mmCIF file of C-alpha atoms and ligand atoms in Angstrom:
data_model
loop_
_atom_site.group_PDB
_atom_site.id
_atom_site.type_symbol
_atom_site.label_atom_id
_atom_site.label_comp_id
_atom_site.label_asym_id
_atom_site.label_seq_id
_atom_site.Cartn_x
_atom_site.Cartn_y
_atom_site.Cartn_z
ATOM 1 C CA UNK A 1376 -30.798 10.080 35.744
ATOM 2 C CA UNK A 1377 -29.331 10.401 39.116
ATOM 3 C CA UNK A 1378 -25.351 10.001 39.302
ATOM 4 C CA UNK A 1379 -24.592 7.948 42.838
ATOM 5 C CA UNK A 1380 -21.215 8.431 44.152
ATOM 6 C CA UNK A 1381 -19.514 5.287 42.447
ATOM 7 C CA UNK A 1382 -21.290 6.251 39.307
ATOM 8 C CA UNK A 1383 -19.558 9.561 39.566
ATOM 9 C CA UNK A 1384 -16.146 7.815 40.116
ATOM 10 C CA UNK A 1385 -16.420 5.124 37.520
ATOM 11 C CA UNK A 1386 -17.292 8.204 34.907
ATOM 12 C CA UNK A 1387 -14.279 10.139 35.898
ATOM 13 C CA UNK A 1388 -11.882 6.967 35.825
ATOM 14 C CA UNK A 1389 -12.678 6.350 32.326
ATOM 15 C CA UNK A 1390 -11.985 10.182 31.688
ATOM 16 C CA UNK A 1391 -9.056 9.921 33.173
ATOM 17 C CA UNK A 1392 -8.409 6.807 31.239
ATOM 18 C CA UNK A 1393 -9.148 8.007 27.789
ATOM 19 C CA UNK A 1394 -7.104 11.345 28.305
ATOM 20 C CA UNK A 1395 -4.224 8.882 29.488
ATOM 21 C CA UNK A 1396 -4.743 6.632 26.266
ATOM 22 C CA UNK A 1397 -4.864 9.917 23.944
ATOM 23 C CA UNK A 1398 -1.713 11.115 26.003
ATOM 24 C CA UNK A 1399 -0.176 7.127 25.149
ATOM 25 C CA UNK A 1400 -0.445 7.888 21.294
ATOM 26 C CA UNK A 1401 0.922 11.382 21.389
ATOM 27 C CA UNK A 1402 4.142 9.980 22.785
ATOM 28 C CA UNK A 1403 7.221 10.072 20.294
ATOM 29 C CA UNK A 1404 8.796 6.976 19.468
ATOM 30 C CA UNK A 1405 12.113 6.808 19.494
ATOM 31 C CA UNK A 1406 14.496 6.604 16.423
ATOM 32 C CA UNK A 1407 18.312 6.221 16.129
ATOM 33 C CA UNK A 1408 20.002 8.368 13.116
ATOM 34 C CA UNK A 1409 23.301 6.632 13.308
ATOM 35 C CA UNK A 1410 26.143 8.180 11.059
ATOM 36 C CA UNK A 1411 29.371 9.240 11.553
ATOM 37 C CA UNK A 1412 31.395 8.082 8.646
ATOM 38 C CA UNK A 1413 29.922 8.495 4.753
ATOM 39 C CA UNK A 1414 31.907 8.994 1.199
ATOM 40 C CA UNK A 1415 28.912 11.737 0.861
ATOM 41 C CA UNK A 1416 28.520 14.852 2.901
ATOM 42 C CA UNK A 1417 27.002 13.523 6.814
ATOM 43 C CA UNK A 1418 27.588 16.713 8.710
ATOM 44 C CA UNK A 1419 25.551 17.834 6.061
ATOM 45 C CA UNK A 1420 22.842 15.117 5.603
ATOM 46 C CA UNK A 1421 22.062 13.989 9.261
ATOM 47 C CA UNK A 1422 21.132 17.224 10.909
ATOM 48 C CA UNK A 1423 18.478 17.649 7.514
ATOM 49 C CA UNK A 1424 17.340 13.794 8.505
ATOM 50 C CA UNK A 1425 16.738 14.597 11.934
ATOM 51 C CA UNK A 1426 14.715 17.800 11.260
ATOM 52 C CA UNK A 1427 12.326 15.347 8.274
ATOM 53 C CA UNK A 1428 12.016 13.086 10.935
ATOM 54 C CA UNK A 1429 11.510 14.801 14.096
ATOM 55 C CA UNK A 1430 9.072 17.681 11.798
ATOM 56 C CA UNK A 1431 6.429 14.413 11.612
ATOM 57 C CA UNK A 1432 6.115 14.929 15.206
ATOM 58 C CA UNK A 1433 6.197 10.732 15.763
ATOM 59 C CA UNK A 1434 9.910 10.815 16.628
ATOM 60 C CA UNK A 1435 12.903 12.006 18.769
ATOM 61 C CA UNK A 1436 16.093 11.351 16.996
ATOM 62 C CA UNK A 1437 18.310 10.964 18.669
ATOM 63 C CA UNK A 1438 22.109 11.000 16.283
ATOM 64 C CA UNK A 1439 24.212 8.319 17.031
ATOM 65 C CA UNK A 1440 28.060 9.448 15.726
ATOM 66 C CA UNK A 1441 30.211 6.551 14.933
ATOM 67 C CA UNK A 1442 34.020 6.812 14.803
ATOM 68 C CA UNK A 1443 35.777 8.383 12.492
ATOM 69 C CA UNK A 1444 37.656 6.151 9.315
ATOM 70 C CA UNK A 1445 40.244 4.031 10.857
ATOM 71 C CA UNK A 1446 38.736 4.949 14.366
ATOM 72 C CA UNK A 1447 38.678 2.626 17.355
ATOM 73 C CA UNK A 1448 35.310 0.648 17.153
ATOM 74 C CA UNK A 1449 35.908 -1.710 20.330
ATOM 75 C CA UNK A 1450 33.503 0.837 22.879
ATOM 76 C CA UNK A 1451 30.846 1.349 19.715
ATOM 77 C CA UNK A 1452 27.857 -0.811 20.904
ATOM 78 C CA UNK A 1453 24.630 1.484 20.570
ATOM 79 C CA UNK A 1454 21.554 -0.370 22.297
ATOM 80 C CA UNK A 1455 19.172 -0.369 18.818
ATOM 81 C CA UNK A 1456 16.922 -2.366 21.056
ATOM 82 C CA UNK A 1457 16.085 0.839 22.767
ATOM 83 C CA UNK A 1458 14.438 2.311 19.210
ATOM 84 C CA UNK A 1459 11.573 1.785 16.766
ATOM 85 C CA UNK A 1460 13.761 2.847 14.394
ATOM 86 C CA UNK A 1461 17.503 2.662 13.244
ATOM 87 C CA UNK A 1462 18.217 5.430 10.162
ATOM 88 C CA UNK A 1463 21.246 4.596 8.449
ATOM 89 C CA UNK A 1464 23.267 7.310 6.949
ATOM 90 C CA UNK A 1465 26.119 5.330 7.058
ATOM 91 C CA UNK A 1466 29.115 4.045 5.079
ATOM 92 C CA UNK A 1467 32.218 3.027 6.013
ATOM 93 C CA UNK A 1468 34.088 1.146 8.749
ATOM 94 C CA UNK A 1469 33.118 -2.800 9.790
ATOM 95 C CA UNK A 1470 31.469 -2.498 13.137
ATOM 96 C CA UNK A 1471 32.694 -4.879 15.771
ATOM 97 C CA UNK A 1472 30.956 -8.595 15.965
ATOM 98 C CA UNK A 1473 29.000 -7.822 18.537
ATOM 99 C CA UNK A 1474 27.317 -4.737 17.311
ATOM 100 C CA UNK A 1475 26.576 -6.437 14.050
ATOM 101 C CA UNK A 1476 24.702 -9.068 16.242
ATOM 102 C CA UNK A 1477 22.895 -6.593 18.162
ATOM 103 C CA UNK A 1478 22.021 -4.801 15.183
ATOM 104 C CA UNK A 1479 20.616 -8.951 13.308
ATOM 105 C CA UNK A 1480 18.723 -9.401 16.613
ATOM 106 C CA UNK A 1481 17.189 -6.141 16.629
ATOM 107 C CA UNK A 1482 16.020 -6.692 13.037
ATOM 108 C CA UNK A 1483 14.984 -10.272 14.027
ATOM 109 C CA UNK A 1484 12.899 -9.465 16.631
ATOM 110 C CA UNK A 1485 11.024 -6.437 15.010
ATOM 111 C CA UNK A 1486 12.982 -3.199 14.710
ATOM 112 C CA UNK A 1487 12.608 -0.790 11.619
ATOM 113 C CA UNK A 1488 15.358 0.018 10.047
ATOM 114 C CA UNK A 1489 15.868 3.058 6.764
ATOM 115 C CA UNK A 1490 18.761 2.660 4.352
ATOM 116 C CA UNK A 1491 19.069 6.604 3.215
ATOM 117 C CA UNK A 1492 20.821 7.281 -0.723
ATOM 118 C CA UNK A 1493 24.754 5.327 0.024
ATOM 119 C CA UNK A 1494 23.971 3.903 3.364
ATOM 120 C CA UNK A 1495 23.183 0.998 0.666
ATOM 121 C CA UNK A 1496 27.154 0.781 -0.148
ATOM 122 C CA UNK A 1497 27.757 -0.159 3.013
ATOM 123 C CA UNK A 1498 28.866 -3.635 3.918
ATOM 124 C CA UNK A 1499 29.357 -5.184 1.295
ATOM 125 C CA UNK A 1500 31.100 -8.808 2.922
ATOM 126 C CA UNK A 1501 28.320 -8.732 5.306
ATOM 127 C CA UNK A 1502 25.693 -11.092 3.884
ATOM 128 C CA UNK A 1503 23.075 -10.197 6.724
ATOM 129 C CA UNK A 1504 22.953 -7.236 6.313
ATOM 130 C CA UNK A 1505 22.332 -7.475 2.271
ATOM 131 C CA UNK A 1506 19.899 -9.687 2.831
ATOM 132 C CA UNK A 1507 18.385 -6.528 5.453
ATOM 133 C CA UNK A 1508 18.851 -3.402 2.625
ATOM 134 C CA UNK A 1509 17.708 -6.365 -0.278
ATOM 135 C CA UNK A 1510 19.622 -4.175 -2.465
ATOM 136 C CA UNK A 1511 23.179 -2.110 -2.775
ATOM 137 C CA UNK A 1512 25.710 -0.751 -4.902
ATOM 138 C CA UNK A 1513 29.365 0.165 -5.016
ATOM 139 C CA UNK A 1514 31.839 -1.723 -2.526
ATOM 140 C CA UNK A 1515 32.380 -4.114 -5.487
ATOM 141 C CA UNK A 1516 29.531 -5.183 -5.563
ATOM 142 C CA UNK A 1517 29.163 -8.385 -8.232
ATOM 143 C CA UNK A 1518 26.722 -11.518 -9.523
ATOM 144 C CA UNK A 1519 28.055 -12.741 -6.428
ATOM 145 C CA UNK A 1520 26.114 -10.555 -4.364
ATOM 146 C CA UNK A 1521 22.596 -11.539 -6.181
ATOM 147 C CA UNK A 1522 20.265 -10.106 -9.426
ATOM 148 C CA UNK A 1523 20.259 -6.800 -10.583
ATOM 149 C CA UNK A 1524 16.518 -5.717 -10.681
ATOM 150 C CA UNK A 1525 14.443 -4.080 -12.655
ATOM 151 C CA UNK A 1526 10.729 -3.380 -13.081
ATOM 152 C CA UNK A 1527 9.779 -4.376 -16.785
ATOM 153 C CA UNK A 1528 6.255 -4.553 -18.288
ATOM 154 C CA UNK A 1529 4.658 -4.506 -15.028
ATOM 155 C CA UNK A 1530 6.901 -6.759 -12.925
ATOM 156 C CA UNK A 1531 10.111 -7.218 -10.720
ATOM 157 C CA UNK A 1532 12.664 -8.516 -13.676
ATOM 158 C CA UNK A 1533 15.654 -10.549 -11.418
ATOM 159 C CA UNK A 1534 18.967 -10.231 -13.974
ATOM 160 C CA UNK A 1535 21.872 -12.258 -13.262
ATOM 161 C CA UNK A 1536 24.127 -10.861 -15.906
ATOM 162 C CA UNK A 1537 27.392 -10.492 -14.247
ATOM 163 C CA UNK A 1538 29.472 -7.093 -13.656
ATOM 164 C CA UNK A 1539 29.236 -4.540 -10.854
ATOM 165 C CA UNK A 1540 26.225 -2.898 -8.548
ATOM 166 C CA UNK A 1541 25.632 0.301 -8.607
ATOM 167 C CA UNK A 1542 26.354 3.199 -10.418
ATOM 168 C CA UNK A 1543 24.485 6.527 -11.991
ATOM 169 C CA UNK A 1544 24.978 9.083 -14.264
ATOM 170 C CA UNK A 1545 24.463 12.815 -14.318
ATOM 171 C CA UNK A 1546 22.186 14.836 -12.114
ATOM 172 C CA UNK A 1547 18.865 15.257 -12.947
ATOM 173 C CA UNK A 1548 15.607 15.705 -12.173
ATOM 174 C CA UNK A 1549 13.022 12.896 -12.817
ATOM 175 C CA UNK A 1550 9.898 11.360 -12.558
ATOM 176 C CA UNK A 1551 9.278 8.359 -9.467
ATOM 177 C CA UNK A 1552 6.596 6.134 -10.605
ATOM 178 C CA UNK A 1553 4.950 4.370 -7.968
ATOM 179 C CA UNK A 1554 4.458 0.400 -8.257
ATOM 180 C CA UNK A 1555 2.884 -0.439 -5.215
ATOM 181 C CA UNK A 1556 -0.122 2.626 -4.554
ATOM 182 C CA UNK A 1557 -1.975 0.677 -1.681
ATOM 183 C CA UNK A 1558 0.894 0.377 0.271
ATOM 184 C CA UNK A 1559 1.053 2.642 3.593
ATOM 185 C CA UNK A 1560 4.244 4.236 2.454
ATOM 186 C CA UNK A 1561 2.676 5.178 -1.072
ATOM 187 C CA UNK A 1562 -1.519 5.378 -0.121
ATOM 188 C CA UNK A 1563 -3.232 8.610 -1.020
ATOM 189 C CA UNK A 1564 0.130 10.074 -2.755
ATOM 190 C CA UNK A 1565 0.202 11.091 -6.265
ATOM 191 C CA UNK A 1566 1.581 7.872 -8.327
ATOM 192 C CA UNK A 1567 3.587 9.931 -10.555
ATOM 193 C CA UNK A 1568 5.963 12.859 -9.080
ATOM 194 C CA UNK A 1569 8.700 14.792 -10.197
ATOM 195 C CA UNK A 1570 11.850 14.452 -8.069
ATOM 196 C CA UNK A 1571 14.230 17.584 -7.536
ATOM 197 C CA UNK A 1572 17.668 17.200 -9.091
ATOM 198 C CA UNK A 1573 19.194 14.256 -7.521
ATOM 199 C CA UNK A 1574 21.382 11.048 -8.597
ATOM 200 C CA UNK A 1575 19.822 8.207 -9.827
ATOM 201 C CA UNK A 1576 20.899 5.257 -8.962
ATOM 202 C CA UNK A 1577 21.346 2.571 -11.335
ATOM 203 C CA UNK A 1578 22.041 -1.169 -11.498
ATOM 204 C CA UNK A 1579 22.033 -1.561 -7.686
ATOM 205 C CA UNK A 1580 21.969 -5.548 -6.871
ATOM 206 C CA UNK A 1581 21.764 -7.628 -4.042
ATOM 207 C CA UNK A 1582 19.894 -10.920 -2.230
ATOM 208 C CA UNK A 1583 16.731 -9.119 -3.431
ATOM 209 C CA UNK A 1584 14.804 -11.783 -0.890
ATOM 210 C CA UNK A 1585 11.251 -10.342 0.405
ATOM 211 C CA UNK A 1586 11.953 -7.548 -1.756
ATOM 212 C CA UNK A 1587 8.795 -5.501 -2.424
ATOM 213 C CA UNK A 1588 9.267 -2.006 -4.895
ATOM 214 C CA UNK A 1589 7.327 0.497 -3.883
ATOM 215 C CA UNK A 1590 8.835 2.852 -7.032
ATOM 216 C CA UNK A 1591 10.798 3.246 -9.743
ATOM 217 C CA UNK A 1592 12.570 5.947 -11.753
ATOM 218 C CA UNK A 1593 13.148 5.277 -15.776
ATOM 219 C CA UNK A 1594 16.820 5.980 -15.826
ATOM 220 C CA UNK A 1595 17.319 7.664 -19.368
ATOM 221 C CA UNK A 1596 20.501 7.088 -21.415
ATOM 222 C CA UNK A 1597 20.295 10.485 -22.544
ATOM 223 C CA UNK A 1598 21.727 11.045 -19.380
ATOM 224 C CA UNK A 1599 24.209 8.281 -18.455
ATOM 225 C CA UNK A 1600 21.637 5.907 -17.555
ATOM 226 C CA UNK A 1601 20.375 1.922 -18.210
ATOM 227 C CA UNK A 1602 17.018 2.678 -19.678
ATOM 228 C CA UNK A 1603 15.383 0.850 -17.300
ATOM 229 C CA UNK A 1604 13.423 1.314 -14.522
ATOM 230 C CA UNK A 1605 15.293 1.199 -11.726
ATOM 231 C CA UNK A 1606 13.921 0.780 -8.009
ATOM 232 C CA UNK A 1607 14.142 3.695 -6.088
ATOM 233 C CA UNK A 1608 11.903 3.285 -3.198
ATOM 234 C CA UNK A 1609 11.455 -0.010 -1.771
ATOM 235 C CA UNK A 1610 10.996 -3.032 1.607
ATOM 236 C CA UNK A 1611 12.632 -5.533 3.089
ATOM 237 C CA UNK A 1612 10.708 -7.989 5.536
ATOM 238 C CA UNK A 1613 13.885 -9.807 7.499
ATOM 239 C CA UNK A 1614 12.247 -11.721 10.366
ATOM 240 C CA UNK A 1615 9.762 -9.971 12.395
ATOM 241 C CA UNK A 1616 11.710 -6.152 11.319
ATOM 242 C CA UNK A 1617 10.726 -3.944 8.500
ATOM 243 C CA UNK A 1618 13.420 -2.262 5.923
ATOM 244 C CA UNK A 1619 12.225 1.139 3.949
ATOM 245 C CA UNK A 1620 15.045 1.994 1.862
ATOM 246 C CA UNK A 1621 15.140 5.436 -0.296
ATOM 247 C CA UNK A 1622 18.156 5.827 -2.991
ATOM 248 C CA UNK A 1623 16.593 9.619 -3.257
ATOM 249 C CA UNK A 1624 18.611 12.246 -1.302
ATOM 250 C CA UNK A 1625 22.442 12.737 -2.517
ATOM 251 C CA UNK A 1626 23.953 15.134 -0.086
ATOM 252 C CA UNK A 1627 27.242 16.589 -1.627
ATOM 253 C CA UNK A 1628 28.771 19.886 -1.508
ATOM 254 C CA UNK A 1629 25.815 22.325 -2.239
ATOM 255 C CA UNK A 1630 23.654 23.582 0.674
ATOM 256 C CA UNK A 1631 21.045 23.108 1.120
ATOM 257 C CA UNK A 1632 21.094 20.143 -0.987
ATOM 258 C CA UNK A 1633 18.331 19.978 -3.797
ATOM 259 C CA UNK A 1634 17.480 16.466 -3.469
ATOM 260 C CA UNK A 1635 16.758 17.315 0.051
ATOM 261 C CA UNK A 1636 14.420 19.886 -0.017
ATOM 262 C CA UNK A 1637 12.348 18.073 -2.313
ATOM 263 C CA UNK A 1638 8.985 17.522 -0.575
ATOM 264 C CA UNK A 1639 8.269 14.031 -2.157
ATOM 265 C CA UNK A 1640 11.793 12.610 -0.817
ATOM 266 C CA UNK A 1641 10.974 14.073 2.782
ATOM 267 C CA UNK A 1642 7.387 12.689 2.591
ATOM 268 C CA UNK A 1643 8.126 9.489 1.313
ATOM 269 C CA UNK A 1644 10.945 9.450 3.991
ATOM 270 C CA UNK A 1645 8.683 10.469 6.750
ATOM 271 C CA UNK A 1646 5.790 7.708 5.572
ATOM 272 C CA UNK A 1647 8.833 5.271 4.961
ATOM 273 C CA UNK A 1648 10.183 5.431 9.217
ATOM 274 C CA UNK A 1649 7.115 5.368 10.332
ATOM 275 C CA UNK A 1650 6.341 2.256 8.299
ATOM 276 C CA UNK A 1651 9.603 0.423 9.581
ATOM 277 C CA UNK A 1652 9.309 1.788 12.743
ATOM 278 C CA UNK A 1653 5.122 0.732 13.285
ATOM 279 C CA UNK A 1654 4.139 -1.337 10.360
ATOM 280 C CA UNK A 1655 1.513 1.314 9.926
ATOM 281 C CA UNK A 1656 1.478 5.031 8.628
ATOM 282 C CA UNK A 1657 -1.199 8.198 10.465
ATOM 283 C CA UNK A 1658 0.546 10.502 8.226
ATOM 284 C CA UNK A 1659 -1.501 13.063 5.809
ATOM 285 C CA UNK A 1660 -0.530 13.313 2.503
ATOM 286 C CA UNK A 1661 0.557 16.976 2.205
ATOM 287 C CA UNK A 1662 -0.927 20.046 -0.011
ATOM 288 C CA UNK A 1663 2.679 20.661 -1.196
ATOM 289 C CA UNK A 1664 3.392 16.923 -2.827
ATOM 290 C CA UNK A 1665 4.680 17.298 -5.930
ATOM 291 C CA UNK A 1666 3.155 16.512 -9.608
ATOM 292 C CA UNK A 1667 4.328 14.678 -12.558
ATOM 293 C CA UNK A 1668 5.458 18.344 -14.086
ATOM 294 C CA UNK A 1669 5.626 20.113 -10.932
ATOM 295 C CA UNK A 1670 8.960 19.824 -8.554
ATOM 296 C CA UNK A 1671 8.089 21.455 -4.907
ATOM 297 C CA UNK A 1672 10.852 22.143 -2.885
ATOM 298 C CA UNK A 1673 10.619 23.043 0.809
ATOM 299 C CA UNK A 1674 13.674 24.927 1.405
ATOM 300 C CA UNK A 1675 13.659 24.127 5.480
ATOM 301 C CA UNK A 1676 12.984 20.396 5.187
ATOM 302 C CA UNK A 1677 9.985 21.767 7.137
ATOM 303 C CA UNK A 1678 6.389 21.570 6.028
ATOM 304 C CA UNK A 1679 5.137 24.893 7.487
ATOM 305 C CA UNK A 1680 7.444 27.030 4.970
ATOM 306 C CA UNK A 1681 6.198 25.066 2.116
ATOM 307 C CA UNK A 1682 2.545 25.276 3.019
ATOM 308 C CA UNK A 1683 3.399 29.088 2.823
ATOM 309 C CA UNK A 1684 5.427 29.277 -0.169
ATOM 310 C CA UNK A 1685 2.412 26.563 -2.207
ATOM 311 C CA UNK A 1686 -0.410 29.050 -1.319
ATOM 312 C CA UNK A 1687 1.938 31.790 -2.464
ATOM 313 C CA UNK A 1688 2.607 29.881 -5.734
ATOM 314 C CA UNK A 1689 -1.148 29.356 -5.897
ATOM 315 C CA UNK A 1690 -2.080 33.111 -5.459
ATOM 316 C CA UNK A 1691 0.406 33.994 -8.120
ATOM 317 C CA UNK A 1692 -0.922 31.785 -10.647
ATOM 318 C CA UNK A 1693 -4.530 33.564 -10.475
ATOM 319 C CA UNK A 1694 -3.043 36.633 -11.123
HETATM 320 ZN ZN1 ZN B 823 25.087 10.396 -3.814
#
């Protein structure tokens, strides 16, 4: 075949336009991690957040500090219209009117938004924004504030038994369960995992409206908990936006934090912002996932270290 001149140019311009399309879906979305004020450890949490997120290689966070407790709030306006994403690692202070209206309209029109471990005890007087996280704790929390939930016998069980959300006993590790295994968030992952040492949280309630649960944890009274099976990973659809919300991941005093490092909170974390940010999740499911009996931690929040330290694990055992 002979290649005339405009042949030639039409060939390279849809090079050039395929390389600039593959270039298009490289690009990182953006993603707010917006903290600042937390009854759990934030310095500590936020800069571990940033690295799960940013170690997908889908996101720049960028961390958006609010003011400290009893702070002045009148300049704190960040422009959530400007991310895919909003991360929550927040609890405390009442933002001002209008960033709680920028914040509905973001969610309205599309935004993602993650509730991370007690960003769900914040705001409790602020029915939107309930209705947004579908489910909370703490902040006296009552009946008032909608159903406890709880999966029983292979479905959502709505409770209105009064008394107060949220609430968990000791420490522990334990095995997630997932409900939902077609869902992008949970696809391809191992339906039963064992979780690192971490609270769990129990009794949470709230508007529980477009609430879908994507796991649950048996919380065992053995150790402080309801015997039921509480929701632990789970969506909100609030408009056109997208909620993910994990209650994995306390952050206290110990560093690193074990509930951290565990690699099915950071993937399910990772799958989970992508999700609210996109609707949609590209993400492998890693070799380092952990089993029902096995916990894997990766001690850098990073998967490179873990892939290490699994095929070390794996040598061992054929020794
Ligand atoms: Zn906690």
């Amino acid at each position: 075949m002979k290649l005339t001149f405009p042949g030639l140019m039409l060939i390279t311009m849809l090079c050039m336009l395929s390389l600039s399309v593959a270039a298009a879906d490289k690009t990182p979305m953006k993603a707010m991690l917006l903290t600042g004020q937390n009854n759990h450890n934030w310095q500590l949490s936020s800069p571990i957040l940033k690295t799960i997120i940013e170690d997908t290689g889908l996101f720049i966070v960028d961390t958006v500090e609010a003011p400290p407790e009893g702070g002045d709030f009148s300049g704190f306006s960040p422009v959530f219209s400007d991310y895919a994403v909003v991360v929550l690692d927040y609890n405390g202070d009442d933002w001002p009117e209008k960033t709680r209206e920028d914040f509905l309209t973001y969610v309205q029109e599309g935004g993602g938004v993650v509730v991370y471990h007690a960003a769900d005890n914040a705001f409790p007087e602020w029915p939107e924004f309930n209705e947004i996280i579908g489910l909370g704790g703490w902040g006296n929390r009552t009946e008032k504030h909608g159903p406890y939930v709880r999966w029983e016998e292979g479905h959502l069980v709505y409770d209105m038994s009064p008394g107060p959300g949220g609430a968990h006993g000791k420490q522990h590790q334990f095995v997630v369960t997932h409900r939902d295994t077609e869902h992008p968030v949970t696809r391809g992952l191992p339906e039963t995992w064992l979780h690192a040492q971490d609270e769990l949280y129990h009794h949470l309630r709230g508007p529980a409206k477009n609430l879908h649960v994507l796991a649950t944890a048996w919380s065992d009274p053995e150790t402080g908990g309801t015997g039921n099976h509480e929701p632990i990973l789970f969506t909100v659809s609030y408009g056109k936006g997208r909620m993910f919300q994990t209650a994995l991941g306390h952050a206290g005093n110990e560093a690193p934090p074990p509930a951290m490092q565990c690699a099915g909170f950071i993937v399910t974390l990772q799958r989970g912002t992508e999700w609210a940010a996109t609707g949609e999740v590209t993400q492998e499911v890693p070799v380092d996932f952990p089993t029902e009996t096995q916990v894997q931690l990766r001690p850098k929040f990073k998967k490179d270290s873990s892939a290490a330290q699994t095929e070390a694990v794996k040598e061992d055992s054929t020794q």
